Each structure stands twice: as structure tokens, then as C-alpha cells.
């Protein structure tokens, strides 16, 4: 039986990427971005509110989905499917979309005077901080696609090894054991970390999804305590926002603790809320599930382009610029998704199914 809440949580999380990435143009901690205006604490709070848990949620859901995928697929079929859906979009997105985004960044942030074709030479030869904000090489949002492929392959090996060591693993259903599963996150986050994105941490979360959250007894227990998890998660998230952005003093240790408490308990809370309230299918959910991956691939370039062209018009109107850039990016992304899913060649390049495919 298909777990519809997994699909619904996934596309909801992906929709949050536009307000999140649009807000990065006003971050107050000086992180390089394709478009950067000036620091704004209110808009930056949106980033800090979402960042601890919404990308980890996608890895958790991928782990759960993998558990059910193996009920219908062999390991070979799964790997081939992952390569087709993830590696091809990673390569095509890096080669086709990222040069455009970094070209805009180079023009906006550094006054680059060359044209787009000349910038391709810059993109493929300039390796700096890999953010792309200076026009140099970057994989941008496609880090997630690459990580998900690598995490999936690593996890297959771990799963195969554990089957030999522990043929019948004991089910984890205790609410306290579920709570402490988040304890390793601070240590794991420093391992194989590139730009603050730890391959080890995300593999751990993926495997937690595969082994723990995919179990019906466990998810029912999590659903029962979802408001308890949500209270802890939101409390940690709000305190993290205050200490990191609004407090005059700096508390890096407390911020770190709060970030990981937020990450783990929000993952549990959202899983329970999804199980309780999002385990359904509708025309909207089917539509969004079919287009969520294309949305992920295309959303960021529209955020960058909209902010670039609207900057001169609304530069002095910060909140209006933010709201309009979010709304226009949503509209442009949905329109481009509709175009792409009707073109088989683009579907193959993006790793998505064509709407013309009835299978």
C-alpha cells in the first residue's frame, strides 16, 4: 500500500525552496549568494527557521521510499533507476543551468561585462568557494541530487552488510529510543562535510528512514506523540533564530545544540503530522507529486533571474521585492515545469516522467 504522506511531505518541502532561496539574498551572516542585496533580520529568520530540517527531511523520506522500493525492485534495478533519475539531471543541470545562474551572479555582484557565452569559459576554469556567487564553478542546488545518488549507493552497501550481520534486526518502537536517535547528528555533521553539507549525516538520516521510520508501528508511535515532538522542535527553532540573528551576543555552542534539536524533533514531528493529516491522494497532490522533481531542478534559476531583473525597480522596497520575487518565481517555475514535462527529450535530461507517458 502506497504511503501517500511521503509524497505529500516531499512536494511540500520542495515548495519551500523558493521562499528559502529567495531569502538568501538578504542573509545577515554574509554567506555569498547569486544575488545579494543587504542583510535583513526578518527575512533571514525565514532561512534559519527552515534550514535545520527541511533538506534532511528529503533524505529521510528518500530512505523510507527506498524501503518500499525494494519490495518491487532488485538492487540492480534500483541502482539503474537512481542513475537515470539523479546522475543525468545532476550532469545536465550543472552544465546547462548553473552557468546561467553564475553568469547573472557575476554581473550583479561584480559587474562582469562579458556575454553569456564568454562566461562559460569563466565557469569551467574558475574554482573558488564553489558557491557560484563570484561566477566560478558551482553545482548549486544540484548538490542534493548528487548527494542523494551517493547516499543511496552507500546505503545499499550498508543494508547488504547489516543483513549478514543482523539478519533480523530488533524493531525500535520506544518513544525514548526514537528521541535519542538524533544524538549522533552533531558528530556526524562534521564528517565528509562540504559547505556544511555532511555526506555521513545525510546517510545516517537516510538509513534511519529506511530502518526506523518506514516501520508502521514506529510511525504510528511517532504520530501519537507528534505534538510533543513539534513543541520541542519549534521551541528549539525559535530560540535558535533569536540567538543567531536577534541577540546582540553570540552563542555558537547553544546555537549548535538548538540546531540539531530542531533538526531531529522537527523531522519526527513532520513525519507524524504527515502520517496523521497528509496520508491521502487528490488531484492537487497527484499533480504536485508528478512535478516536484522538475520543480526542484528549475526553481532556483527563476529566483535568481527574477531578483536580477526586479532589483532596479524595487531595490528600496525590501519586503515588496522579496514577496514579488517569490510569487513570480513560483509562477515561472510552474510554467516551465509544464513545458518540460510535455517534451520527452527534456524529461529524459531532467530525470522526470513525461505527462504523455500513460504508464
Coordinates of C-alpha atoms in Angstrom, one line a residue:
X1 CA 0.0 0.0 0.0
X2 CA 1.4 3.3 -1.0
X3 CA 2.2 5.8 1.7
X4 CA 0.8 9.0 0.3
X5 CA 2.0 11.2 3.1
X6 CA 5.6 10.5 1.9
X7 CA 4.8 12.0 -1.5
X8 CA 2.9 14.9 0.1
X9 CA 5.6 15.8 2.6
X10 CA 8.2 15.7 -0.2
X11 CA 6.4 18.2 -2.5
X12 CA 5.5 20.5 0.3
X13 CA 9.2 20.6 1.4
X14 CA 10.3 21.3 -2.2
X15 CA 7.8 24.1 -2.5
X16 CA 9.5 25.8 0.5
X17 CA 12.7 26.1 -1.5
X18 CA 11.6 29.2 -3.3
X19 CA 11.0 31.4 -0.2
X20 CA 14.1 29.9 1.3
X21 CA 16.4 30.6 -1.6
X22 CA 14.9 34.0 -2.3
X23 CA 15.6 35.0 1.3
X24 CA 19.3 34.2 0.9
X25 CA 19.7 37.5 -1.0
X26 CA 19.2 39.2 2.4
X27 CA 21.1 36.9 4.8
X28 CA 22.8 38.7 7.7
X29 CA 25.7 36.3 8.2
X30 CA 27.5 37.3 4.9
X31 CA 27.1 34.0 3.0
X32 CA 27.8 34.5 -0.7
X33 CA 24.8 34.3 -2.9
X34 CA 24.0 34.7 -6.6
X35 CA 22.1 37.9 -5.8
X36 CA 22.9 39.8 -2.7
X37 CA 21.2 43.0 -1.6
X38 CA 21.8 43.7 2.1
X39 CA 21.2 42.0 5.4
X40 CA 17.7 41.9 6.7
X41 CA 17.0 40.1 10.0
X42 CA 13.3 39.4 9.4
X43 CA 13.9 37.8 6.0
X44 CA 16.9 36.0 7.3
X45 CA 14.8 34.5 10.1
X46 CA 12.9 32.5 7.4
X47 CA 16.1 30.8 6.4
X48 CA 17.1 29.9 9.9
X49 CA 13.6 28.7 10.6
X50 CA 13.7 26.2 7.7
X51 CA 17.3 25.3 7.3
X52 CA 17.8 22.8 10.2
X53 CA 15.3 20.2 9.0
X54 CA 13.7 20.7 5.5
X55 CA 16.6 19.3 3.5
X56 CA 17.2 16.5 6.0
X57 CA 13.5 15.7 5.6
X58 CA 14.0 14.9 1.9
X59 CA 16.8 12.4 2.8
X60 CA 14.6 10.8 5.5
X61 CA 11.7 10.4 3.0
X62 CA 14.1 9.0 0.4
X63 CA 15.2 6.4 2.9
X64 CA 11.6 5.4 3.7
X65 CA 10.8 5.3 -0.1
X66 CA 13.8 3.0 -0.6
X67 CA 12.4 0.5 1.9
X68 CA 9.2 0.2 -0.2
X69 CA 11.1 0.4 -3.5
X70 CA 12.9 -2.8 -2.7
X71 CA 9.6 -4.6 -2.4
X72 CA 9.2 -4.2 -6.2
X73 CA 12.8 -3.7 -7.4
X74 CA 16.0 -5.6 -7.4
X75 CA 19.2 -3.9 -6.3
X76 CA 20.3 -3.7 -9.9
X77 CA 17.0 -2.1 -11.0
X78 CA 17.2 0.3 -8.1
X79 CA 20.7 1.5 -9.0
X80 CA 19.9 1.9 -12.6
X81 CA 16.8 3.9 -11.7
X82 CA 18.8 6.1 -9.4
X83 CA 21.5 6.7 -12.0
X84 CA 18.8 7.7 -14.6
X85 CA 16.8 9.9 -12.3
X86 CA 19.7 11.5 -10.4
X87 CA 23.0 11.4 -12.2
X88 CA 21.7 12.5 -15.6
X89 CA 19.9 15.6 -14.1
X90 CA 23.0 16.4 -12.0
X91 CA 25.2 16.5 -15.0
X92 CA 22.8 18.3 -17.3
X93 CA 21.8 20.8 -14.6
X94 CA 25.4 21.6 -13.8
X95 CA 26.3 22.0 -17.4
X96 CA 23.2 23.9 -18.7
X97 CA 21.6 25.8 -15.8
X98 CA 24.5 26.6 -13.5
X99 CA 26.5 28.7 -16.0
X100 CA 23.4 30.9 -16.5
X101 CA 23.0 31.4 -12.7
X102 CA 26.6 32.1 -12.1
X103 CA 26.7 34.5 -15.1
X104 CA 23.9 36.5 -13.5
X105 CA 25.8 36.4 -10.2
X106 CA 29.0 37.7 -11.8
X107 CA 27.1 40.5 -13.5
X108 CA 25.2 41.5 -10.4
X109 CA 27.8 41.1 -7.7
X110 CA 31.0 42.0 -9.7
X111 CA 29.8 43.9 -12.8
X112 CA 31.0 41.3 -15.3
X113 CA 30.9 42.8 -18.7
X114 CA 31.2 39.7 -20.9
X115 CA 28.3 37.9 -22.5
X116 CA 26.9 34.5 -21.5
X117 CA 29.0 32.5 -24.0
X118 CA 32.2 34.2 -22.8
X119 CA 31.2 33.4 -19.2
X120 CA 31.2 29.7 -20.0
X121 CA 35.0 30.0 -20.1
X122 CA 34.9 31.6 -16.6
X123 CA 32.6 29.0 -15.2
X124 CA 34.7 26.0 -16.2
X125 CA 38.0 27.4 -15.2
X126 CA 37.3 29.4 -12.1
X127 CA 37.3 27.3 -8.9
X128 CA 37.0 29.3 -5.7
X129 CA 34.4 28.7 -2.9
X130 CA 32.1 26.7 -5.2
X131 CA 29.1 28.9 -4.3
X132 CA 28.9 30.4 -7.8
X133 CA 28.4 33.9 -6.3
X134 CA 31.6 35.1 -8.0
X135 CA 30.8 33.5 -11.3
X136 CA 33.0 30.5 -10.7
X137 CA 32.2 26.8 -10.9
X138 CA 29.3 25.6 -8.8
X139 CA 26.8 22.7 -8.7
X140 CA 24.3 24.9 -6.9
X141 CA 21.1 23.2 -5.8
X142 CA 22.3 20.1 -7.7
X143 CA 24.4 19.1 -4.7
X144 CA 21.3 17.5 -3.3
X145 CA 20.8 15.4 -6.4
X146 CA 24.4 14.2 -6.3
X147 CA 24.3 13.6 -2.6
X148 CA 21.1 11.6 -2.9
X149 CA 22.7 9.3 -5.5
X150 CA 25.9 8.8 -3.5
X151 CA 23.9 8.3 -0.2
X152 CA 21.6 5.8 -2.0
X153 CA 24.6 3.7 -3.2
X154 CA 26.4 3.8 0.1
X155 CA 23.2 2.8 1.9
X156 CA 22.7 -0.2 -0.3
X157 CA 26.1 -1.4 0.8
X158 CA 25.3 -0.8 4.4
X159 CA 22.0 -2.5 4.2
X160 CA 23.5 -5.6 2.5
X161 CA 26.3 -5.7 5.2
X162 CA 23.8 -5.4 8.1
X163 CA 21.7 -8.2 6.6
X164 CA 24.6 -10.5 7.0
X165 CA 25.5 -9.3 10.5
X166 CA 22.0 -8.9 11.9
X167 CA 19.5 -10.9 9.7
X168 CA 16.5 -9.9 11.9
X169 CA 17.1 -6.5 13.5
X170 CA 15.1 -5.7 16.5
X171 CA 12.3 -3.1 15.9
X172 CA 12.7 0.2 17.6
X173 CA 9.4 1.4 18.9
X174 CA 10.2 3.0 22.3
X175 CA 9.5 6.7 22.1
X176 CA 12.6 7.5 24.1
X177 CA 14.8 5.5 21.8
X178 CA 13.3 7.4 18.9
X179 CA 14.2 10.6 20.7
X180 CA 17.8 9.7 21.3
X181 CA 18.4 8.6 17.7
X182 CA 19.2 12.3 17.0
X183 CA 22.1 12.4 19.4
X184 CA 24.8 11.4 16.8
X185 CA 23.9 14.2 14.5
X186 CA 26.4 16.8 15.8
X187 CA 29.3 14.4 15.5
X188 CA 28.2 13.1 12.1
X189 CA 27.7 16.5 10.7
X190 CA 31.4 17.2 10.7
X191 CA 32.3 14.1 8.7
X192 CA 32.8 14.4 4.9
X193 CA 31.2 17.8 5.1
X194 CA 31.4 20.1 2.0
X195 CA 29.9 23.6 2.5
X196 CA 28.2 22.5 5.7
X197 CA 26.6 19.5 4.0
X198 CA 27.7 16.3 5.5
X199 CA 27.5 13.1 3.4
X200 CA 27.8 11.0 6.6
X201 CA 25.0 12.9 8.4
X202 CA 22.6 12.5 5.4
X203 CA 23.5 8.8 5.0
X204 CA 22.6 8.3 8.7
X205 CA 19.2 10.1 8.2
X206 CA 18.5 8.1 5.1
X207 CA 19.2 4.9 6.9
X208 CA 17.0 6.0 9.9
X209 CA 14.2 6.5 7.3
X210 CA 14.9 3.0 5.8
X211 CA 15.1 1.1 9.1
X212 CA 13.0 3.0 11.6
X213 CA 10.6 5.5 10.0
X214 CA 9.4 3.0 7.4
X215 CA 8.1 0.7 10.1
X216 CA 4.3 1.1 10.5
X217 CA 4.5 0.5 14.3
X218 CA 7.1 3.2 14.7
X219 CA 5.4 5.8 12.5
X220 CA 2.1 5.2 14.4
X221 CA 4.0 5.8 17.7
X222 CA 5.6 9.0 16.2
X223 CA 2.1 10.1 15.1
X224 CA 0.8 9.7 18.6
X225 CA 3.5 12.0 20.0
X226 CA 3.7 14.4 17.1
X227 CA 2.6 17.5 19.1
X228 CA 5.2 16.7 21.7
X229 CA 7.9 16.5 19.0
X230 CA 6.5 19.6 17.4
X231 CA 6.6 21.6 20.6
X232 CA 10.3 20.7 21.3
X233 CA 11.2 21.2 17.6
X234 CA 9.6 24.7 17.3
X235 CA 10.9 25.8 20.7
X236 CA 14.4 24.9 19.7
X237 CA 13.9 26.5 16.2
X238 CA 12.6 29.8 17.6
X239 CA 15.4 30.0 20.3
X240 CA 18.0 29.3 17.6
X241 CA 16.6 32.2 15.5
X242 CA 16.7 34.5 18.4
X243 CA 20.2 33.7 19.5
X244 CA 21.7 33.5 16.0
X245 CA 20.0 36.6 14.4
X246 CA 18.4 38.8 17.0
X247 CA 20.6 38.5 20.1
X248 CA 23.4 41.1 20.4
X249 CA 25.8 38.4 21.9
X250 CA 27.0 35.3 20.1
X251 CA 26.3 31.8 21.5
X252 CA 27.8 29.3 19.0
X253 CA 27.5 26.3 21.3
X254 CA 23.9 26.9 22.2
X255 CA 23.1 27.6 18.5
X256 CA 24.7 24.3 17.5
X257 CA 22.7 22.4 20.1
X258 CA 19.5 24.1 19.2
X259 CA 20.0 23.5 15.5
X260 CA 20.3 19.7 16.0
X261 CA 17.4 19.5 18.5
X262 CA 15.4 21.4 15.9
X263 CA 16.5 19.1 13.1
X264 CA 15.7 15.9 14.8
X265 CA 12.5 16.8 16.6
X266 CA 11.1 18.6 13.5
X267 CA 11.8 15.5 11.4
X268 CA 9.9 13.4 13.9
X269 CA 7.1 16.0 14.2
X270 CA 6.6 16.4 10.4
X271 CA 6.7 12.7 9.9
X272 CA 3.9 12.2 12.5
X273 CA 1.9 15.1 11.2
X274 CA 2.3 13.8 7.6
X275 CA 1.1 10.4 8.7
X276 CA -1.9 11.9 10.6
X277 CA -3.0 14.5 8.1
X278 CA -1.4 14.1 4.7
X279 CA -1.9 10.4 4.0
X280 CA -4.3 11.0 1.2
X281 CA -4.3 11.5 -2.6
X282 CA -6.1 14.2 -4.5
X283 CA -5.8 16.0 -7.9
X284 CA -3.5 18.6 -6.3
X285 CA -1.3 16.0 -4.6
X286 CA -1.0 13.9 -7.7
X287 CA -0.2 16.9 -9.8
X288 CA 2.4 18.2 -7.4
X289 CA 4.0 14.7 -6.9
X290 CA 4.4 14.4 -10.6
X291 CA 6.1 17.7 -10.9
X292 CA 8.0 18.0 -7.7
X293 CA 11.4 16.9 -9.0
X294 CA 11.2 19.1 -12.1
X295 CA 10.2 21.9 -9.7
X296 CA 13.4 21.3 -7.7
X297 CA 15.6 21.4 -10.8
X298 CA 14.1 24.6 -12.2
X299 CA 13.1 26.7 -9.2
X300 CA 16.4 28.4 -8.4
X301 CA 17.3 29.8 -11.8
X302 CA 13.9 31.6 -11.7
X303 CA 14.6 33.0 -8.3
X304 CA 17.9 34.4 -9.5
X305 CA 16.5 35.8 -12.8
X306 CA 13.5 37.4 -11.2
X307 CA 15.6 39.1 -8.4
X308 CA 18.1 40.2 -11.0
X309 CA 15.6 41.9 -13.3
X310 CA 13.4 43.3 -10.4
X311 CA 16.4 44.7 -8.4
X312 CA 16.5 48.1 -10.1
X313 CA 12.7 48.6 -9.9
X314 CA 12.2 47.6 -6.3
X315 CA 15.6 47.8 -4.7
X316 CA 14.5 50.3 -2.0
X317 CA 11.3 48.2 -1.2
X318 CA 12.9 45.2 0.5
X319 CA 9.8 43.3 1.6
X320 CA 7.9 44.0 -1.6
X321 CA 10.9 42.8 -3.6
X322 CA 11.0 39.6 -1.6
X323 CA 7.3 38.9 -1.9
X324 CA 7.2 39.7 -5.6
X325 CA 10.3 37.7 -6.4
X326 CA 8.8 34.7 -4.5
X327 CA 5.5 34.9 -6.4
X328 CA 7.0 35.5 -9.8
X329 CA 9.5 32.6 -9.2
X330 CA 6.6 30.3 -8.3
X331 CA 4.7 31.3 -11.5
X332 CA 7.7 31.0 -13.8
X333 CA 8.8 27.6 -12.3
X334 CA 5.3 26.1 -12.7
X335 CA 5.1 27.3 -16.3
X336 CA 8.5 26.0 -17.1
X337 CA 7.6 22.7 -15.4
X338 CA 4.5 22.4 -17.6
X339 CA 6.6 23.0 -20.7
X340 CA 9.3 20.5 -19.7
X341 CA 7.0 17.6 -18.7
X342 CA 5.5 17.7 -22.2
X343 CA 8.8 17.4 -24.0
X344 CA 10.2 13.8 -23.9
X345 CA 13.8 14.9 -24.5
X346 CA 13.7 17.4 -21.6
X347 CA 12.1 14.8 -19.4
X348 CA 15.0 12.4 -20.1
X349 CA 17.6 15.1 -19.4
X350 CA 15.8 16.2 -16.1
X351 CA 15.0 12.6 -14.9
X352 CA 11.3 13.1 -14.8
X353 CA 8.4 11.3 -16.4
X354 CA 6.6 12.9 -19.3
X355 CA 2.9 13.6 -18.8
X356 CA 2.4 12.0 -22.2
X357 CA 3.5 8.7 -20.8
X358 CA 0.4 6.9 -19.6
X359 CA 2.3 4.1 -17.9

